[in-house]
Coordinates of C-alpha atoms and ligand atoms in Angstrom, one line a residue:
S268 CA 0.0 0.0 0.1
P269 CA 1.3 3.6 -0.5
S270 CA 1.6 4.1 3.2
S271 CA 4.2 1.4 3.5
T272 CA 6.2 2.8 0.6
P273 CA 9.5 4.0 2.1
S274 CA 10.4 7.7 1.8
V275 CA 13.6 9.5 2.1
Q276 CA 11.9 12.5 3.7
A277 CA 8.4 12.4 5.6
P278 CA 6.0 14.1 3.3
V279 CA 4.4 15.9 6.3
Q280 CA 6.3 17.3 9.3
L281 CA 4.8 18.2 12.7
E282 CA 6.4 20.5 15.0
M283 CA 4.8 21.6 18.4
R284 CA 5.2 25.4 19.0
G285 CA 3.6 25.5 22.6
S286 CA 0.0 24.4 22.2
V287 CA 0.0 25.0 18.5
A288 CA 0.7 22.1 16.1
L289 CA 2.6 23.4 13.0
I290 CA 2.2 21.0 10.2
R291 CA 4.3 21.4 7.0
L292 CA 3.7 19.9 3.6
C293 CA 7.2 18.9 2.7
R294 CA 7.2 18.0 -1.1
P295 CA 8.4 21.3 -2.5
S296 CA 10.1 19.8 -5.8
K297 CA 6.6 18.7 -6.7
R298 CA 5.1 21.9 -5.4
N299 CA 3.5 19.9 -2.5
A300 CA 1.4 18.2 -5.1
L301 CA -0.8 15.6 -2.9
N302 CA 0.0 12.0 -3.8
D303 CA -1.7 9.1 -1.9
G304 CA 1.3 9.0 0.6
L305 CA 0.9 12.5 1.5
I306 CA -2.9 12.3 1.9
L307 CA -2.5 9.3 4.1
A308 CA 0.2 11.0 6.2
L309 CA -2.1 14.1 6.7
R310 CA -4.9 11.9 7.7
D311 CA -2.7 10.0 10.1
L312 CA -1.3 13.1 11.5
F313 CA -4.6 14.8 12.2
Q314 CA -6.1 11.8 13.8
N315 CA -3.2 11.5 16.2
L316 CA -2.3 15.1 17.1
P317 CA -0.5 15.5 20.4
K318 CA -2.9 15.8 23.4
E319 CA -1.3 19.2 24.2
A320 CA -2.2 20.6 20.9
R321 CA -5.1 23.2 21.2
A322 CA -4.9 24.6 17.7
A323 CA -3.0 24.0 14.4
V324 CA -1.4 25.6 11.5
I325 CA -0.7 24.0 8.1
H326 CA 1.6 25.4 5.5
G327 CA 3.6 24.4 2.5
E328 CA 7.5 24.3 2.1
G329 CA 8.9 26.1 -0.9
E330 CA 7.3 28.7 -3.4
H331 CA 3.8 27.3 -3.3
F332 CA 1.1 26.0 -0.6
C333 CA 0.0 23.3 -2.9
A334 CA -0.4 22.3 -6.4
G335 CA -3.3 20.0 -5.8
L336 CA -3.7 16.4 -6.8
D337 CA -0.5 14.6 -7.9
L338 CA -1.6 14.2 -11.6
S339 CA 0.9 11.5 -12.2
E340 CA -1.1 9.1 -10.1
L341 CA -4.3 10.0 -11.7
Q342 CA -3.4 8.3 -14.9
E343 CA -3.2 4.7 -13.2
R344 CA -6.8 4.6 -11.7
D345 CA -9.9 3.1 -13.2
A346 CA -13.5 4.3 -12.3
G347 CA -13.9 2.3 -9.3
E348 CA -10.4 3.0 -7.8
G349 CA -11.2 6.8 -8.4
V350 CA -14.3 6.5 -6.1
H351 CA -12.1 5.2 -3.4
H352 CA -9.5 7.6 -4.1
S353 CA -11.9 10.4 -3.7
R354 CA -13.3 8.9 -0.5
L355 CA -9.8 8.7 0.8
W356 CA -9.5 12.3 0.3
H357 CA -12.8 12.9 1.9
S358 CA -11.9 11.0 5.0
A359 CA -8.6 12.8 5.3
L360 CA -9.9 16.4 4.8
E361 CA -12.8 15.4 7.2
C362 CA -10.1 14.7 10.0
I363 CA -9.0 18.2 9.4
E364 CA -12.4 20.1 9.3
K365 CA -14.1 17.9 11.9
G366 CA -11.0 16.9 14.2
T367 CA -9.9 17.9 17.6
V368 CA -8.6 21.4 17.2
P369 CA -9.2 24.5 14.9
V370 CA -6.8 24.6 12.0
V371 CA -5.5 27.9 10.3
A372 CA -4.1 27.6 6.8
A373 CA -1.0 29.8 5.9
L374 CA -1.2 30.3 2.2
H375 CA 1.3 31.6 -0.5
G376 CA 1.9 31.0 -4.0
A377 CA -0.2 28.3 -5.6
V378 CA -3.5 27.3 -3.8
V379 CA -4.9 25.3 -6.7
G380 CA -7.2 22.3 -7.3
G381 CA -6.9 20.0 -4.4
G382 CA -4.8 22.5 -2.7
L383 CA -7.7 24.8 -2.4
E384 CA -9.8 21.7 -1.4
L385 CA -7.3 21.2 1.4
A386 CA -7.4 24.9 2.4
S387 CA -11.1 24.8 2.4
A388 CA -11.3 22.0 5.0
C389 CA -9.4 24.5 7.4
H390 CA -11.2 26.8 9.6
I391 CA -9.3 30.1 8.8
R392 CA -7.2 30.9 5.8
V393 CA -4.7 33.6 5.9
A394 CA -3.2 34.5 2.3
D395 CA -0.1 36.5 1.5
E396 CA 0.1 38.8 -1.5
S397 CA 1.9 36.0 -3.5
T398 CA -1.2 33.7 -3.1
F399 CA -3.3 32.7 -6.1
F400 CA -6.4 30.4 -6.3
A401 CA -7.6 28.2 -9.2
L402 CA -9.5 25.2 -9.8
P403 CA -7.8 23.8 -13.0
E404 CA -9.8 20.6 -12.8
G405 CA -12.3 22.1 -15.2
T406 CA -9.8 22.7 -17.9
R407 CA -8.0 19.4 -17.3
G408 CA -11.2 17.5 -18.1
I409 CA -11.6 16.3 -14.5
F410 CA -13.7 17.3 -11.5
V411 CA -13.0 18.1 -7.9
G412 CA -12.9 15.2 -5.7
G413 CA -11.6 16.2 -2.4
G414 CA -14.7 17.7 -0.9
G415 CA -14.4 21.0 -3.1
S416 CA -17.8 20.9 -4.5
V417 CA -19.4 20.8 -1.0
R418 CA -16.9 23.3 0.9
I419 CA -15.9 25.8 -1.7
P420 CA -19.4 27.0 -2.7
K421 CA -19.9 27.6 1.1
L422 CA -17.0 30.0 1.0
I423 CA -17.6 31.8 -2.3
G424 CA -20.9 30.7 -3.6
V425 CA -21.8 28.3 -6.4
A426 CA -21.7 31.0 -9.1
R427 CA -18.1 31.8 -8.4
M428 CA -16.9 28.3 -8.2
T429 CA -18.6 27.5 -11.5
D430 CA -16.9 30.4 -13.1
M431 CA -13.6 29.4 -11.7
M432 CA -14.0 25.9 -13.1
L433 CA -15.5 26.7 -16.4
T434 CA -13.2 29.4 -17.3
G435 CA -10.0 28.5 -15.5
R436 CA -10.2 31.9 -13.7
V437 CA -7.4 32.7 -11.4
H438 CA -8.1 34.8 -8.4
D439 CA -5.2 36.7 -6.9
A440 CA -4.7 37.4 -3.3
V441 CA -6.7 40.7 -3.3
S442 CA -9.6 39.1 -5.2
G443 CA -9.5 35.8 -3.3
E444 CA -9.8 37.7 -0.1
R445 CA -12.6 40.0 -1.4
I446 CA -14.7 36.8 -2.5
G447 CA -14.1 34.9 0.7
L448 CA -11.4 32.4 -0.1
A449 CA -9.2 33.9 2.5
Q450 CA -10.2 35.9 5.7
Y451 CA -6.9 37.5 5.9
L452 CA -4.5 39.2 3.5
V453 CA -0.9 39.9 4.7
P454 CA 2.2 41.1 3.0
T455 CA 4.2 38.5 1.0
G456 CA 6.3 36.2 3.4
S457 CA 4.1 36.9 6.4
S458 CA 1.2 34.5 6.1
L459 CA 2.7 31.8 8.6
D460 CA 3.6 34.5 11.2
K461 CA -0.1 35.7 11.1
A462 CA -1.3 32.2 11.1
L463 CA 0.8 31.2 14.1
E464 CA -0.4 34.5 15.9
L465 CA -4.1 33.6 15.3
A466 CA -3.5 29.9 16.2
T467 CA -1.9 31.0 19.4
R468 CA -4.8 33.1 20.3
I469 CA -7.3 30.4 19.3
A470 CA -5.5 27.9 21.6
T471 CA -6.4 30.3 24.7
N472 CA -10.0 29.8 23.9
A473 CA -12.1 27.3 26.1
P474 CA -11.7 23.9 24.4
L475 CA -15.5 23.4 24.4
T476 CA -16.2 26.6 22.6
N477 CA -13.6 25.7 19.8
Y478 CA -15.2 22.3 19.7
A479 CA -18.8 23.8 19.4
L480 CA -17.5 26.2 16.5
M481 CA -15.9 23.2 14.6
H482 CA -18.6 20.6 15.2
A483 CA -21.9 22.6 15.7
L484 CA -21.5 25.5 13.5
P485 CA -21.3 23.7 10.2
R486 CA -24.0 21.2 11.1
I487 CA -26.3 24.1 12.2
A488 CA -25.6 25.8 8.8
E489 CA -27.1 22.6 7.0
Q490 CA -30.1 22.2 9.3
P491 CA -33.4 23.7 8.9
A492 CA -33.7 27.0 10.9
D493 CA -35.9 25.4 13.6
H494 CA -33.5 22.4 14.1
G495 CA -30.5 24.7 14.0
L496 CA -32.0 27.1 16.6
F497 CA -32.7 23.9 18.8
T498 CA -29.1 22.6 18.3
E499 CA -27.9 26.1 19.1
A500 CA -29.7 26.1 22.5
L501 CA -28.2 22.7 23.4
I502 CA -24.7 23.6 22.5
S503 CA -24.8 26.9 24.0
S504 CA -26.0 25.5 27.4
I505 CA -23.5 22.8 27.4
A506 CA -20.7 25.3 26.6
Q507 CA -21.7 27.8 29.4
S508 CA -22.3 25.2 32.2
A509 CA -18.4 24.3 31.8
P510 CA -16.5 25.4 35.0
E511 CA -14.0 27.2 32.5
A512 CA -16.9 29.2 31.0
K513 CA -18.1 30.3 34.4
A514 CA -14.6 31.3 35.5
R515 CA -14.1 33.4 32.5
V516 CA -17.5 35.2 32.8
R517 CA -16.9 35.7 36.5
A518 CA -13.4 37.3 35.7
F519 CA -15.1 39.7 33.3
L520 CA -17.6 40.8 35.9
E521 CA -14.8 41.3 38.4
G522 CA -13.0 43.5 36.0
K523 CA -10.2 40.9 35.6
A524 CA -10.7 40.0 32.1
A525 CA -9.9 42.0 28.8
K526 CA -12.6 44.2 27.3
V527 CA -13.4 44.1 23.8
Q528 CA -11.2 46.9 22.1
K529 CA -12.3 49.0 19.2
A530 CA -11.0 47.6 15.8
Ligands
1HE821 C1 3.1 18.3 -10.4 C2 2.0 19.0 -10.0 C3 0.8 18.2 -9.9 C4 3.5 20.6 -10.2 N1 0.9 17.0 -10.1 N2 3.3 17.0 -10.5 N3 -3.2 20.7 -10.2 C5 -3.0 21.5 -11.2 O1 -3.3 21.3 -12.4 C6 -1.7 22.3 -11.0 C7 -0.6 21.8 -11.9 N4 0.7 22.6 -11.3 C8 0.9 23.9 -11.9 O2 0.2 24.6 -12.7 C9 2.2 24.5 -11.6 O3 3.0 23.4 -11.3 C10 2.2 25.5 -10.4 C11 1.6 26.8 -10.9 C12 1.5 24.9 -9.0 C13 3.7 25.8 -10.1 O4 4.5 26.2 -11.1 P1 6.0 26.2 -11.0 O5 6.5 26.9 -12.4 O6 6.6 26.9 -9.8 O7 6.5 24.8 -11.0 P2 6.4 23.6 -12.2 O8 7.9 23.8 -12.9 O9 5.2 23.6 -13.0 O10 6.5 22.2 -11.3 C14 7.6 21.7 -10.6 C15 7.5 20.2 -10.6 O11 6.4 19.8 -9.9 C16 7.4 19.6 -12.0 O12 7.9 18.3 -12.1 P3 9.3 18.1 -12.6 O13 9.6 16.7 -12.3 O14 9.3 18.4 -14.0 O15 10.2 18.9 -11.8 C17 5.9 19.6 -12.2 O16 5.5 18.4 -13.1 C18 5.4 19.0 -10.7 N5 4.1 19.3 -10.5 N6 2.2 20.4 -9.9 C19 2.0 16.4 -10.3 N7 -0.2 18.8 -9.5 C20 -8.9 15.2 -5.2 S1 -9.2 15.8 -6.7 C21 -8.1 17.2 -6.9 C22 -8.0 17.5 -8.3 C23 -6.9 18.4 -8.6 O17 -6.3 18.9 -7.8 S2 -6.7 18.7 -10.3 C24 -5.6 20.0 -10.3 C25 -4.1 19.6 -10.2

């Protein structure tokens, strides 16, 4: 199986920075193109994050975040294998989106095809000015297979995704941030620092709040309004009954917690 193929260098590396798990795609010579080994390594890593991790950052080594699916492996698959391959991606990216900690994607250079699918499975995207977004699947005669058809329209809407796939439109960083592909836009070379800053802050939230944001919010978004409101009532009451929530609210009432500052 691909996971047992020996490799000279691990395709994904994990480094703990305090309570933030820093995850690096390490295949720069192939622009971090995602072959089966890399997808399996990502799944394995997110399923087994160290217990002390409270947030994560993912970024790519080299000039680009990620060139998407490794197209050299596509040629060998028949239709049935294609279904299993797509499902493998789904399970790996699901481990990111509905895993244990919020994940911030630090983007630069190409964020294309499956690279954009990977970025959309993260909870926050930080782009630097060198970032560009595209879905070349449309012009390569294929289709998204890593959850992009579900996640990307939630960020930018069906019309914009259709445009990207039909015309091969490339969004630069400014345009990408404007349409919702990224939530932050920072100078070239600083997306990793910004992502680490955000993750460090996220890591100080009550874990139950982070969990509710990751697991309840996307489900509520898919529920009918009446069900969504009911789920919200359940989750908010569970979150606020945690001792940590009570302590945080008390600290504010006693003037010991930070006020919200004007932006
Ligand atoms: C690759 C891949 C790849 C680079 N699969 N090998 N994704 C795409 O259609 C994007 C294809 N890639 C590109 O358009 C460009 O490579 C980039 C814009 C990302 C970067 O350009 P550049 O000039 O920095 O690098 P390069 O010279 O094009 O690539 C360097 C090497 O990486 C080269 O191999 P080499 O052996 O000749 O050095 C490239 O062949 C290789 N490489 N990208 C395989 N994607 C779950 S379904 C998802 C479906 C998709 O993602 S489809 C979209 C795939």
